Each structure stands twice: as structure tokens, then as C-alpha cells.
CSV table of C-alpha atoms and ligand atoms in Angstrom, one decimal:
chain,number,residue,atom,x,y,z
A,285,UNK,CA,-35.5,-4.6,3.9
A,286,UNK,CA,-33.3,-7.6,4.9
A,287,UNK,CA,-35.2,-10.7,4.7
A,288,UNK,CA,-35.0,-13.1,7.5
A,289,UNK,CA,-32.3,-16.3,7.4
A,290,UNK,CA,-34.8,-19.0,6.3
A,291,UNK,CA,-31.8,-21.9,6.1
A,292,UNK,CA,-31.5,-25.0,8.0
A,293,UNK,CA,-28.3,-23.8,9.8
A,294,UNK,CA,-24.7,-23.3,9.3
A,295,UNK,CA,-22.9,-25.5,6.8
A,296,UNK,CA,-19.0,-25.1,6.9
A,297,UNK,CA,-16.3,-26.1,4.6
A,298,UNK,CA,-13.9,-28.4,6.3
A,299,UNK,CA,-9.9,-28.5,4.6
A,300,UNK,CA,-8.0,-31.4,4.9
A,301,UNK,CA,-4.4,-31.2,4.3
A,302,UNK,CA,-2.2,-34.3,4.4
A,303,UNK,CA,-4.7,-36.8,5.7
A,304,UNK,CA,-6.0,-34.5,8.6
A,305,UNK,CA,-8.3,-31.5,9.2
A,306,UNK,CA,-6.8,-28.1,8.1
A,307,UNK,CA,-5.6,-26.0,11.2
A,308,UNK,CA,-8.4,-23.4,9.7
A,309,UNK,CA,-10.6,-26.1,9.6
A,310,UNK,CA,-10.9,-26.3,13.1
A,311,UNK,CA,-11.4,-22.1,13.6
A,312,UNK,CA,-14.3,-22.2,11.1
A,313,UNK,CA,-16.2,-25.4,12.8
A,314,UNK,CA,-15.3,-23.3,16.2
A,315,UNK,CA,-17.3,-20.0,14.6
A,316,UNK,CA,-19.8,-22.3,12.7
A,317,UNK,CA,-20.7,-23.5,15.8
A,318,UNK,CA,-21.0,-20.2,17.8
A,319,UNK,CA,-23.1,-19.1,14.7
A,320,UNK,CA,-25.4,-22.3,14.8
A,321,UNK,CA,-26.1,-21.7,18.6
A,322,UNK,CA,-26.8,-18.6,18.1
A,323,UNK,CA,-29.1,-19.2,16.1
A,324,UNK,CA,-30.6,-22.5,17.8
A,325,UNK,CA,-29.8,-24.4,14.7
A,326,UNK,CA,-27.8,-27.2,13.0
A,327,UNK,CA,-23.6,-26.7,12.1
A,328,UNK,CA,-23.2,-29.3,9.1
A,329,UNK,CA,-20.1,-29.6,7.6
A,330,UNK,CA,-18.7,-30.8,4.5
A,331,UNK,CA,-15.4,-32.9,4.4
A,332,UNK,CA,-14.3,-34.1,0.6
A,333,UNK,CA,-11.6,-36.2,-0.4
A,334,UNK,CA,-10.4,-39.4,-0.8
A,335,UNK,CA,-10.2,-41.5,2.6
A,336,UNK,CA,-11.7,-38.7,4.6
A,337,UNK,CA,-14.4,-40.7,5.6
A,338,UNK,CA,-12.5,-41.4,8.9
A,339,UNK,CA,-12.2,-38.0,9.7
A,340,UNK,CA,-15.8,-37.3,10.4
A,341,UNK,CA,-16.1,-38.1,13.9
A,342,UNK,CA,-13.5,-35.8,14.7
A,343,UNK,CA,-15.5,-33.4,12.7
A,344,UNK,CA,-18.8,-34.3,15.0
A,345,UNK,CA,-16.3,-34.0,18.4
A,346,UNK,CA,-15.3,-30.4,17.0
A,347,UNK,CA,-18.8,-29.2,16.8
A,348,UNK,CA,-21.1,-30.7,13.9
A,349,UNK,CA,-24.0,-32.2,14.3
A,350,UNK,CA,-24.0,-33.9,10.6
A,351,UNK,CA,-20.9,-34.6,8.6
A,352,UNK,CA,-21.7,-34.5,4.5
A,353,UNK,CA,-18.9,-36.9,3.3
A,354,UNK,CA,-17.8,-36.8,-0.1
A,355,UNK,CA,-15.4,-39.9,-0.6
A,356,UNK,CA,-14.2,-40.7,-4.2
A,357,UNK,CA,-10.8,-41.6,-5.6
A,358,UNK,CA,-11.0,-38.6,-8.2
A,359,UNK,CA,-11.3,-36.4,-5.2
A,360,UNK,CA,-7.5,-37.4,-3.8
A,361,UNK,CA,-6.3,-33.9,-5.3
A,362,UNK,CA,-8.5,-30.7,-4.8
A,363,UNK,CA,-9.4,-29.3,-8.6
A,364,UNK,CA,-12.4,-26.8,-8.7
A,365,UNK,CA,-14.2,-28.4,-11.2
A,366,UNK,CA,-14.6,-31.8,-9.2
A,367,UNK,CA,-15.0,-30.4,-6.1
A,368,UNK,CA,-18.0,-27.9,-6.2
A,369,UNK,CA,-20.6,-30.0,-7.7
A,370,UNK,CA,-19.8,-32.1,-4.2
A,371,UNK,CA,-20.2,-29.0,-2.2
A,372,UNK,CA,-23.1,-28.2,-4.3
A,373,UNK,CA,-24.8,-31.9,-3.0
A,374,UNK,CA,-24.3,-30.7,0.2
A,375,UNK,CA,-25.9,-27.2,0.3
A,376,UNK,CA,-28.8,-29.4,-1.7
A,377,UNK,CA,-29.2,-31.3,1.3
A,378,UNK,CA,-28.1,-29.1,4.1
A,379,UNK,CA,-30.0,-26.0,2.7
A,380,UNK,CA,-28.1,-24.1,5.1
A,381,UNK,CA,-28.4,-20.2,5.8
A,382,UNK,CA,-25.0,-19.8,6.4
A,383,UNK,CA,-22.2,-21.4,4.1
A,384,UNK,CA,-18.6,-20.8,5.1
A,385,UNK,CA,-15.1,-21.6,3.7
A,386,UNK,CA,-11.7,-20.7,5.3
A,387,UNK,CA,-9.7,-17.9,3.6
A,388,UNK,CA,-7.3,-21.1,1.9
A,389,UNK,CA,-5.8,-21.2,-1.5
A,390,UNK,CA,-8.9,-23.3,-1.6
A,391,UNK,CA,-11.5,-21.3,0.1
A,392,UNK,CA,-10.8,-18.3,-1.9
A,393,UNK,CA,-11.5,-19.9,-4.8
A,394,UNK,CA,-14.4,-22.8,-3.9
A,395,UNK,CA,-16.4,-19.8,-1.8
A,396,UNK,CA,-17.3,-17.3,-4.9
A,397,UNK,CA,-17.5,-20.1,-7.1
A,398,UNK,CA,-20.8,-21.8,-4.8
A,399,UNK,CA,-21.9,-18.9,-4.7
A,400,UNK,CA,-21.8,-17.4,-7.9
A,401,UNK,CA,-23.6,-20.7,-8.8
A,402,UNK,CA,-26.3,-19.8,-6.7
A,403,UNK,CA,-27.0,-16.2,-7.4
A,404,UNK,CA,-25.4,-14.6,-3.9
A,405,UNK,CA,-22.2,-13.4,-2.9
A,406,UNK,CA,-19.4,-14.1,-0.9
A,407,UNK,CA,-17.8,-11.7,1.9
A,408,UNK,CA,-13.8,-12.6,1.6
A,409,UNK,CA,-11.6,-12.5,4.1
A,410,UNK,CA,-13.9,-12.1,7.0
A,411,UNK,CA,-12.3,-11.2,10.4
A,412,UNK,CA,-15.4,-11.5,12.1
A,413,UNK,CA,-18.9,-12.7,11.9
A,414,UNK,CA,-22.0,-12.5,14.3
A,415,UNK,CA,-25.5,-12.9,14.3
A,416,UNK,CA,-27.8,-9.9,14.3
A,417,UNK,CA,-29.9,-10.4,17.5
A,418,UNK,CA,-32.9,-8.6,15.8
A,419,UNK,CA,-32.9,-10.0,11.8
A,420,UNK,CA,-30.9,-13.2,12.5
A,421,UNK,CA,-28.7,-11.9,9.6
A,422,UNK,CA,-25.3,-12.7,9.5
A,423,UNK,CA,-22.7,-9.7,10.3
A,424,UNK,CA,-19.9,-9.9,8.1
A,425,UNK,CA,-16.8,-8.4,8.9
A,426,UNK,CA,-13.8,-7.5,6.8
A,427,UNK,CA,-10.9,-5.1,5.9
A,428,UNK,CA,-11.5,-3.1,3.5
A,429,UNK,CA,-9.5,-0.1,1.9
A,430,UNK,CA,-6.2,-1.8,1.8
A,431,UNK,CA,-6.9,-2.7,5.5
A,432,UNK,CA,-7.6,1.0,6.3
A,433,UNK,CA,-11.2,0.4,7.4
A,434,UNK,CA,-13.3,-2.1,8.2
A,435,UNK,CA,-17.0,-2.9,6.6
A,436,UNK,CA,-19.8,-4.8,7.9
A,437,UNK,CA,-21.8,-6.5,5.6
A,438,UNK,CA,-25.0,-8.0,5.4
A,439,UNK,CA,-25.9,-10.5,2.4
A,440,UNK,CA,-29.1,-10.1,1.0
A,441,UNK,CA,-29.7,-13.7,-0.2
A,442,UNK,CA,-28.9,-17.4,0.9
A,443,UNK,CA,-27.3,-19.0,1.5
A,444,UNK,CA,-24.7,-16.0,3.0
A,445,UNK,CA,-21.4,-17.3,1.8
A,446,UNK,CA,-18.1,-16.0,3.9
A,447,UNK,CA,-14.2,-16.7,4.4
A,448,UNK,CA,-13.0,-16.6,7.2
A,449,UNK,CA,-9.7,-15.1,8.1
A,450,UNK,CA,-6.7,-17.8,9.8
A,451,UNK,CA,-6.4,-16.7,13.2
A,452,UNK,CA,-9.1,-14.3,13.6
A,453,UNK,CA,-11.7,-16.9,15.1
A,454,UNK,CA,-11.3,-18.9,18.0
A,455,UNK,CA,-11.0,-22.8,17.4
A,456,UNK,CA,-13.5,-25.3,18.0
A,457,UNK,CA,-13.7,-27.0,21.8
A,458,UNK,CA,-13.3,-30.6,21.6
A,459,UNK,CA,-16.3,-32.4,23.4
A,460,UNK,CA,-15.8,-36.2,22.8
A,461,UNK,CA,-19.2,-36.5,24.3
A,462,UNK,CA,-20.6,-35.1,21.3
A,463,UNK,CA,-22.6,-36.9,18.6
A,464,UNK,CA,-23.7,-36.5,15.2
A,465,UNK,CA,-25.0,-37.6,12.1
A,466,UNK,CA,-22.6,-38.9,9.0
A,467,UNK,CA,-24.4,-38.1,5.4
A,468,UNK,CA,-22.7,-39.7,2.7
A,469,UNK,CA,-23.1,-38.0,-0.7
A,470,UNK,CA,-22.8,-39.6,-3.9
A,471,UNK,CA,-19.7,-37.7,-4.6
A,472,UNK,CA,-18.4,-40.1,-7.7
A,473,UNK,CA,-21.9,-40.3,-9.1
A,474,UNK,CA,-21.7,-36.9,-10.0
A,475,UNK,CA,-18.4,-36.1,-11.0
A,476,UNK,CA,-17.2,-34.3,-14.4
A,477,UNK,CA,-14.5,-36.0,-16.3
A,478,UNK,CA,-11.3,-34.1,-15.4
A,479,UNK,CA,-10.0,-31.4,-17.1
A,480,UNK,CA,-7.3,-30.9,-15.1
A,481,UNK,CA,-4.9,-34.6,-12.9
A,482,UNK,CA,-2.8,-33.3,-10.3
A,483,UNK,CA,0.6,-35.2,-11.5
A,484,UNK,CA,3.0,-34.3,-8.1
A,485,UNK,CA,3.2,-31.9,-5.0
A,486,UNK,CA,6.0,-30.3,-4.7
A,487,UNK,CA,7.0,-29.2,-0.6
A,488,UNK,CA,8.7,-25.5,-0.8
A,489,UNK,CA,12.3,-26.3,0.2
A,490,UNK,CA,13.1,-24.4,3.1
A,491,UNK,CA,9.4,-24.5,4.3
A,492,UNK,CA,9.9,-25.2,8.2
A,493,UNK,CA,6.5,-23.5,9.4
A,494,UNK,CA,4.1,-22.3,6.6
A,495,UNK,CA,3.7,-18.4,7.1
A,496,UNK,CA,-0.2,-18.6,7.6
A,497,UNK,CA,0.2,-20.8,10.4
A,498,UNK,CA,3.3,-19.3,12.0
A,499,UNK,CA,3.1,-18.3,15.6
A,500,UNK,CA,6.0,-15.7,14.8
A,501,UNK,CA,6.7,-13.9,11.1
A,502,UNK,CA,9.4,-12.0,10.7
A,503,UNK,CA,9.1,-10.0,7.4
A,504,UNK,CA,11.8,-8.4,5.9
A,505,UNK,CA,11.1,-5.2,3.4
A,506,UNK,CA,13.1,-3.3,0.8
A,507,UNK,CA,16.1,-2.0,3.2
A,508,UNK,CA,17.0,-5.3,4.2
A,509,UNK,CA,18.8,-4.8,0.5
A,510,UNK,CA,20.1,-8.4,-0.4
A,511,UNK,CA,19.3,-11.7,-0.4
A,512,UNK,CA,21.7,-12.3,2.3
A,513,UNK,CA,19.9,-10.0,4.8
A,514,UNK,CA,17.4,-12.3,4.2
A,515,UNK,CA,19.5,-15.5,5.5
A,516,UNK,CA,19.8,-13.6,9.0
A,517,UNK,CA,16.0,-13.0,9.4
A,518,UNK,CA,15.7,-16.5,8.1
A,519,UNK,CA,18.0,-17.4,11.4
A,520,UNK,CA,15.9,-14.8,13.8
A,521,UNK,CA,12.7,-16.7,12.4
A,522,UNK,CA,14.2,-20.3,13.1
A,523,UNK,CA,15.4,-19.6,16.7
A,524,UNK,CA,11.5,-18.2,17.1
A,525,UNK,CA,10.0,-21.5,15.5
A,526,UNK,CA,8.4,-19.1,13.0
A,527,UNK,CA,8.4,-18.0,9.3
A,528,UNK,CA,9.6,-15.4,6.8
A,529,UNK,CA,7.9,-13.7,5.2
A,530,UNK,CA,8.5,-9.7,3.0
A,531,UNK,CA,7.1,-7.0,1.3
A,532,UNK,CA,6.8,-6.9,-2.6
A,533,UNK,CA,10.0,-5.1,-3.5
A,534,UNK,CA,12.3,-7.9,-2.0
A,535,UNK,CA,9.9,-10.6,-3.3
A,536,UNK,CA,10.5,-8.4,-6.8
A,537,UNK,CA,14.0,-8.2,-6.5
A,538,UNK,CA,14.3,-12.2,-5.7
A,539,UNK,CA,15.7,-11.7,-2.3
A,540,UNK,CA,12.9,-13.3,-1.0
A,541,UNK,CA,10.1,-16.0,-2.8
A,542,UNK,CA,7.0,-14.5,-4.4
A,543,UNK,CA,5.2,-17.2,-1.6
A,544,UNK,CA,6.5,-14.9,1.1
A,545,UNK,CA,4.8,-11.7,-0.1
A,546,UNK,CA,2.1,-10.7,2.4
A,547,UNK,CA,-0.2,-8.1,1.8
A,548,UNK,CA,-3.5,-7.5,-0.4
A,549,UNK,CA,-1.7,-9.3,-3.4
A,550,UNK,CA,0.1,-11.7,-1.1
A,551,UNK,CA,-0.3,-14.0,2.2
A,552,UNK,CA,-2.3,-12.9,5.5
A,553,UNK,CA,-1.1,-13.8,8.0
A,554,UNK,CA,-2.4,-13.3,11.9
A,555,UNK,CA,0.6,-14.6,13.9
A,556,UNK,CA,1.3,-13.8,18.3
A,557,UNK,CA,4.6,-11.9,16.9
A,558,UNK,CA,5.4,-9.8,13.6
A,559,UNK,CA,8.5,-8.5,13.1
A,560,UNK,CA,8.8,-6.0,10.8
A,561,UNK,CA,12.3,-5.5,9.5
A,562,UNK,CA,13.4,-2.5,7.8
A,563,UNK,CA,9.7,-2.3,5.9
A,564,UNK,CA,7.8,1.3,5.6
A,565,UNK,CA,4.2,0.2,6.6
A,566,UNK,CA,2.6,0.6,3.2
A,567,UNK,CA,-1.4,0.2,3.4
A,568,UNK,CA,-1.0,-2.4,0.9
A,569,UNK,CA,1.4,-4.4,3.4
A,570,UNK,CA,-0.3,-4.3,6.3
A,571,UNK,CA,-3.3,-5.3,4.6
A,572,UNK,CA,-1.7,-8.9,5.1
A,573,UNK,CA,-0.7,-8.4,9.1
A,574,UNK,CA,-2.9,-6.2,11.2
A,575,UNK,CA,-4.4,-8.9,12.6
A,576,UNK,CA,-0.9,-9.9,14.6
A,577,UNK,CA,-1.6,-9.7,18.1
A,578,UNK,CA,1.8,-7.8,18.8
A,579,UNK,CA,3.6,-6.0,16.1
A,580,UNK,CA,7.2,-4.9,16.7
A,581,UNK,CA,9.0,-2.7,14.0
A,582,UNK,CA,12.7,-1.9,13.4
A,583,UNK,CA,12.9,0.8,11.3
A,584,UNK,CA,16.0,3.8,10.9
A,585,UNK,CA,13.2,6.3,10.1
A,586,UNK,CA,11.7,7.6,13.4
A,587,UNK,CA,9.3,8.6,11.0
A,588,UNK,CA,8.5,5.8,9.3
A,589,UNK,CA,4.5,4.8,8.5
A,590,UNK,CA,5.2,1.5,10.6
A,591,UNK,CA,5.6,3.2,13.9
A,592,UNK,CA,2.0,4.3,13.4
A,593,UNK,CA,0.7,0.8,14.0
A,594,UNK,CA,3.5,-1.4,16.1
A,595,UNK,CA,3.0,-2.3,19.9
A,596,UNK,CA,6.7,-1.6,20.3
A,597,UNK,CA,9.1,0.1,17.4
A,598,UNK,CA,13.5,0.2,17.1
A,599,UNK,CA,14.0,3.4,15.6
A,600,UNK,CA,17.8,2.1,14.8
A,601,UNK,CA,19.5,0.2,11.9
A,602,UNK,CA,18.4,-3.7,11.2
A,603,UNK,CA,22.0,-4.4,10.6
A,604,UNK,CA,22.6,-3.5,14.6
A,605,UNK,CA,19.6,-4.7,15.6
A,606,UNK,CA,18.8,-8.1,14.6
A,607,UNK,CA,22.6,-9.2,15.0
A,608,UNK,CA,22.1,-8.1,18.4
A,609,UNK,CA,19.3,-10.2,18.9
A,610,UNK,CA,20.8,-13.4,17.4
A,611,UNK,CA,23.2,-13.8,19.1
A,612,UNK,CA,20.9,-13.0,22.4
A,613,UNK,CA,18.5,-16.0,21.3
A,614,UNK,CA,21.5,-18.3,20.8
A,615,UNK,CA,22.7,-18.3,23.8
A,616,UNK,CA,19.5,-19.0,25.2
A,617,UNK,CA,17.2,-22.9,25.2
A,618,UNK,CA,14.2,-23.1,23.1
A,619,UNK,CA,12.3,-23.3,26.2
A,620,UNK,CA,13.5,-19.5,27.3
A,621,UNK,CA,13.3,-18.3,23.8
A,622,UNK,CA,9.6,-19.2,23.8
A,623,UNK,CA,9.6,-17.1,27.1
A,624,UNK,CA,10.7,-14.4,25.5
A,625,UNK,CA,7.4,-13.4,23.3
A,626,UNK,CA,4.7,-15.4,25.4
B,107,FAD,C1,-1.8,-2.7,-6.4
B,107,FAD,C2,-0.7,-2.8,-5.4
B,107,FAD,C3,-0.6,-4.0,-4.7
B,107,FAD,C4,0.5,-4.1,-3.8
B,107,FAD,N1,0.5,-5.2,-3.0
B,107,FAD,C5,1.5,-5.3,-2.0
B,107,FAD,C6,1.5,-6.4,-1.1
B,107,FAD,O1,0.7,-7.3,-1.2
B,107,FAD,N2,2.5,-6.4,-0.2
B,107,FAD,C7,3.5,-5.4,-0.1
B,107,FAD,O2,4.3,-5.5,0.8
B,107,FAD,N3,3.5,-4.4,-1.0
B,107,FAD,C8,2.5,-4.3,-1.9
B,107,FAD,N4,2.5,-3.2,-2.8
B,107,FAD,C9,3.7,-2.3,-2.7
B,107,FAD,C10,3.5,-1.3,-1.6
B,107,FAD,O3,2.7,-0.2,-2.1
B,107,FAD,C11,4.8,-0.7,-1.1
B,107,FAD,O4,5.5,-0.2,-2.2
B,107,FAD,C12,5.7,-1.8,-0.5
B,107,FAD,O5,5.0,-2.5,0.6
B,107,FAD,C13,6.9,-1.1,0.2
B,107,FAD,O6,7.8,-2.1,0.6
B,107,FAD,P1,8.9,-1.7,1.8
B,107,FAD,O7,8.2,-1.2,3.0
B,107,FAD,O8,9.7,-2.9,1.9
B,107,FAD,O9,9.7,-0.6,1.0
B,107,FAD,P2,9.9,0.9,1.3
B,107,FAD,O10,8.6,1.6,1.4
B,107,FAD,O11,10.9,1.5,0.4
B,107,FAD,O12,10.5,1.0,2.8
B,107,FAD,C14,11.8,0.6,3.1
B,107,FAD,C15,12.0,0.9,4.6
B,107,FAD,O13,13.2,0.4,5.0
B,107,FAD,C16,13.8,1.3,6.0
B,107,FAD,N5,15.2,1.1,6.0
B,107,FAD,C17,16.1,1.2,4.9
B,107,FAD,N6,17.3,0.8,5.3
B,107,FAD,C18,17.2,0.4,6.6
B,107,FAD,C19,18.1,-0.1,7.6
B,107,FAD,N7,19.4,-0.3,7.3
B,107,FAD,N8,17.6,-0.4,8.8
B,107,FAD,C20,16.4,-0.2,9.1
B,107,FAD,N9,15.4,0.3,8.3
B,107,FAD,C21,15.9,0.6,7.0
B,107,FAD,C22,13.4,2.7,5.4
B,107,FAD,O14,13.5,3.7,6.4
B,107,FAD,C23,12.0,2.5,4.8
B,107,FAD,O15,11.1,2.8,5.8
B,107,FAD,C24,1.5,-3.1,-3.7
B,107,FAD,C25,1.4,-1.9,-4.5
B,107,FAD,C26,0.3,-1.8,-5.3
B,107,FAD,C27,0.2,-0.6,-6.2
């Protein structure tokens, strides 16, 4: 027997990157607040940091209708140990019935954490989530299987935690006629002393458009064979104003970075466009990309597992395919070239 949500709402996680709200961010305060209508409650949300304070009207114009603010110097850098009893204060206050994180670096790590801490589980990497009209339960969606299959789940305690997936959700509305209530916890009060100081960051040279946020990835696999096959779909990538990314063995063999893996062990990403170069399709690869919306493959074997999955396939050689297309995109504006895959 599922026991009924008996929370105060949905309570979401809310990233900030570089001073602003996370991209993600905005996808899970657009599905928190779907959630919370659905269920006629509250969306709180939870923004930590140092100087974030600001951000928490654009929070309340995105969809909450009370911002937990946990502002302390300490916090400038995310570190686990500083972070969740804040989050912890929150879900105190908020008592929510649904508690979610974005599938982050951060999120994947923040989200079990809670709530191992309180005695329930978290669904990772959720690609979809809904209320159950008849228990008021939350319907939690993800791959499973190596991407194979998909599972709905149902938690049986509260708060239900989840991640939710980039790209998979639709982004919040902005309604600047929206208000809301700002909660300030006493973040600093609270805090640990640090185990861990975040000395410097470190941008990935060559990082134009991070591969979880790119509208196009092109993704090179093992019959790219060399590191300079690489610097071509590095070019095909730049002309589409998106990212690179690979399958393990050329991530193994150094052609690529170990950052530009995706797959179950590596990124997900859910771009408009993947291009999958001279990759096989292994269930352990497209764990990372079945939720591109268009997925176009160029592969010499006919037979290859990719076709099984792709909106549009090049049975032919890469090194006679994506020449040709170079030099098509150079000769065109960026302006047409966005044409080309809108
Ligand atoms: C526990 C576990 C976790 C894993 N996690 C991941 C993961 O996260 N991500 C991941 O990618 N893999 C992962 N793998 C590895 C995965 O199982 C596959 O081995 C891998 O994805 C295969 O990579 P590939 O498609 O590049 O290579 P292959 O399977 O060798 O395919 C190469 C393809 O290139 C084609 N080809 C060759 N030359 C050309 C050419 N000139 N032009 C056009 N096509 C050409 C071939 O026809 C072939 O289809 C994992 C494996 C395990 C066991």
C-alpha cells in the first residue's frame, strides 16, 4: 500500500553556476512547479551560496512561492559536507513531499546524500515525473538497463527525492508578476569546519559549449582512429555552435578527454542534434544520448547497432562524409548553418 504525500509541497534544488541560476536550474523550478500545481501546493526552493541572496527573486519570477536562502562566505565553493546540512534546514522548514535536484555533478551527489540522511531514496536520472491522479504519489521515471528500458517508480517514503535529467523537462515560464516569500536560513550558524577549501577552478581549455548544455554533440567513437579525426569533428562541432563529445575507447586511447565520454559511466547529454561518428551504438553509449531529439549516424556498417535508433543514418565512410560536410558549412553564414538542423 502507497501511503498518501503528506508534505508541504515541492521543494527544488536550485544550481548556481558563475553567479547565476544553473540552465538546469531553471528545467527543475519549470517541473517543480507543474508538480506543485498539480498538487495545489507550495514549490519552495533552495538557492545556497555566497552572494546568491540577489538571485531569489528571479527564483520567485520562475515559479517559487518561497525562496530558502542560504548565504555564507564558506558556501562560495560547493563541498558536500557544507552544503547538506543547509539543504537539510530547508527540508526542516519546508517539510516538503517532493524534494528534487538536477542530474549535476552536484545533484548526483547532494540528492542521495539528503536522502540517505533521512531514511528514503533517490530516483537518479529521472526523465520524467508526474503526479499520480489517484495516490498523489510521485511517478518517477528513468532509464534503466543501460537505457534499454524504462522504469517507473514510486517512493515509498518522504520526502520522494529525484534528479532530473538536462533537457528532459520543459523550463520554467517567466511571470514577472509573480510573488513570493524569501526564507533566510541560518546557513553559517550551522556549518562544520571544512574538511575540504576549494583552492582554484580550472576552465577546460578548449571548452566552447559544455556537452550537457550543447544544442548539437557530435560524438566521435572508436573508428574515428586518431586524435586527429578528432580535430575535424572538433571543426564540424564549432561551425554547429555545439560540443564534442565520444565513446570510451577514444576517451581510453586519449584521442578524446575522459570529460567527453557519454554514456552510463560518462556525460548525458539530451541535445536537438547528435551526430554519431563512426560509433557502433553500444547500450552502454546510448545510455548517455537517447534523449537527443534527432539522432543522425554515419557509420560504414549498414549493419551497425546505431542504425537501430537514428532518425537518419550514412551508411558510408566518416572520412568522406564529414569532409564533405565541412566544407558544405563553410561556405555557408552562421545564420544558414543554424537553418540547417532547426
Ligand atoms: C561497465 C561498462 C561501462 C561502459 N560505459 C561506457 C560509456 O559510458 N560510454 C561508452 O561509449 N562506452 C561505454 N562502455 C563501452 C561500450 O560497451 C562499448 O565498448 C563502446 O561504447 C564501443 O565504442 P565504439 O562504438 O566507439 O566502438 P566500436 O563498438 O568498436 O564501434 C566502432 C564503429 O566504428 C565504425 N567504423 C570504423 N571505421 C569507420 C569509418 N572509417 N567510417 C565509418 N564508420 C567506421 C565501425 O563500423 C563500428 O561500428 C562501457 C562498457 C562497460 C562494460
Amino acid at each position: 500500500m502507497v501511503p498518501p504525500a503528506d508534505g508541504r509541497g515541492v521543494l527544488v534544488y536550485c544550481e548556481v553556476e558563475g553567479g547565476r541560476l544553473a540552465p538546469l536550474a531553471l528545467e527543475v523550478l519549470g517541473v517543480g512547479r507543474r508538480l506543485a500545481s498539480a498538487l495545489g501546493q507550495e514549490l519552495g526552493a533552495v538557492l545556497i551560496g555566497e552572494g546568491v541572496a540577489p538571485l531569489a527573486s528571479e527564483v520567485i519570477v520562475h515559479g517559487a512561492d518561497k525562496v530558502y536562502v542560504g548565504e555564507a562566505g564558506l558556501l562560495c565553493e560547493y563541498v558536500l559536507e557544507l552544503y547538506l546540512p543547509v539543504v537539510e534546514e530547508a527540508i526542516e522548514q519546508a517539510q516538503p513531499a517532493i524534494l528534487l535536484f538536477g542530474h549535476t555533478l552536484v545533484g548526483r551527489e547532494l540528492a542521495p546524500w539528503t536522502a540517505f540522511r533521512r531514511g528514503v531514496v533517490a530516483s537518479m536520472d529521472c526523465v520524467a515525473l508526474e503526479i499520480d491522479p489517484h495516490t498523489k504519489r510521485l511517478l518517477m521515471t528513468r532509464p534503466v538497463y543501460g537505457g534499454n528500458a524504462q522504469a517507473v517508480q514510486v517512493s515509498m517514503g518522504d520526502p520522494q527525492v529525484a534528479t532530473v535529467r538536462a533537457k528532459t523537462m520543459a523550463p520554467a515560464v517567466k511571470d514577472h508578476g509573480r510573488y513570493g516569500q524569501v526564507v533566510e536560513l541560518k546557513a553559517g550558524g550551522r556549518l562544520p569546519a571544512p574538511r575540504v577549501k576549494v583552492l582554484e577552478r580550472k576552465a577546460e581549455p578548449g571548452t566552447r559549449v559544455k556537452l550537457e548544455e550543447a544544442r548539437v554533440v557530435v560524438a566521435g567513437g572508436r573508428g574515428i582512429g586518431s586524435a586527429s579525426g578528432f580535430k575535424q569533428l572538433e571543426e564540424l562541432a564549432g561551425l554547429l555552435g555545439g560540443a564534442v563529445g565520444a565513446t570510451r575507447p577514444p576517451c581510453d586511447a586519449k584521442w578524446a578527454k575522459e570529460s567527453q565520454q557519454i554514456g552510463i559511466t560518462g556525460r548525458i547529454v539530451g541535445p536537438e542534434l547528435y551526430i554519431a561518428v563512426a560509433l557502433s551504438g553500444a547500450s552502454q553509449h546510448l545510455a548517455g544520448c537517447s534523449a537527443a531529439k534527432v539522432i543522425v549516424a554515419i557509420n560504414k556498417d549498414p549493419e551497425a547497432n546505431i542504425f537501430h535508433v537514428v532518425d537518419y543514418g550514412i551508411a558510408d565512410d566518416w572520412k568522406a562524409v564529414v569532409p564533405a560536410l565541412l566544407s558544405c558549412l563553410r561556405a555557408r553564414t552562421d545564420k544558414e548553418t543554424e537553418g540547417i538542423w532547426r
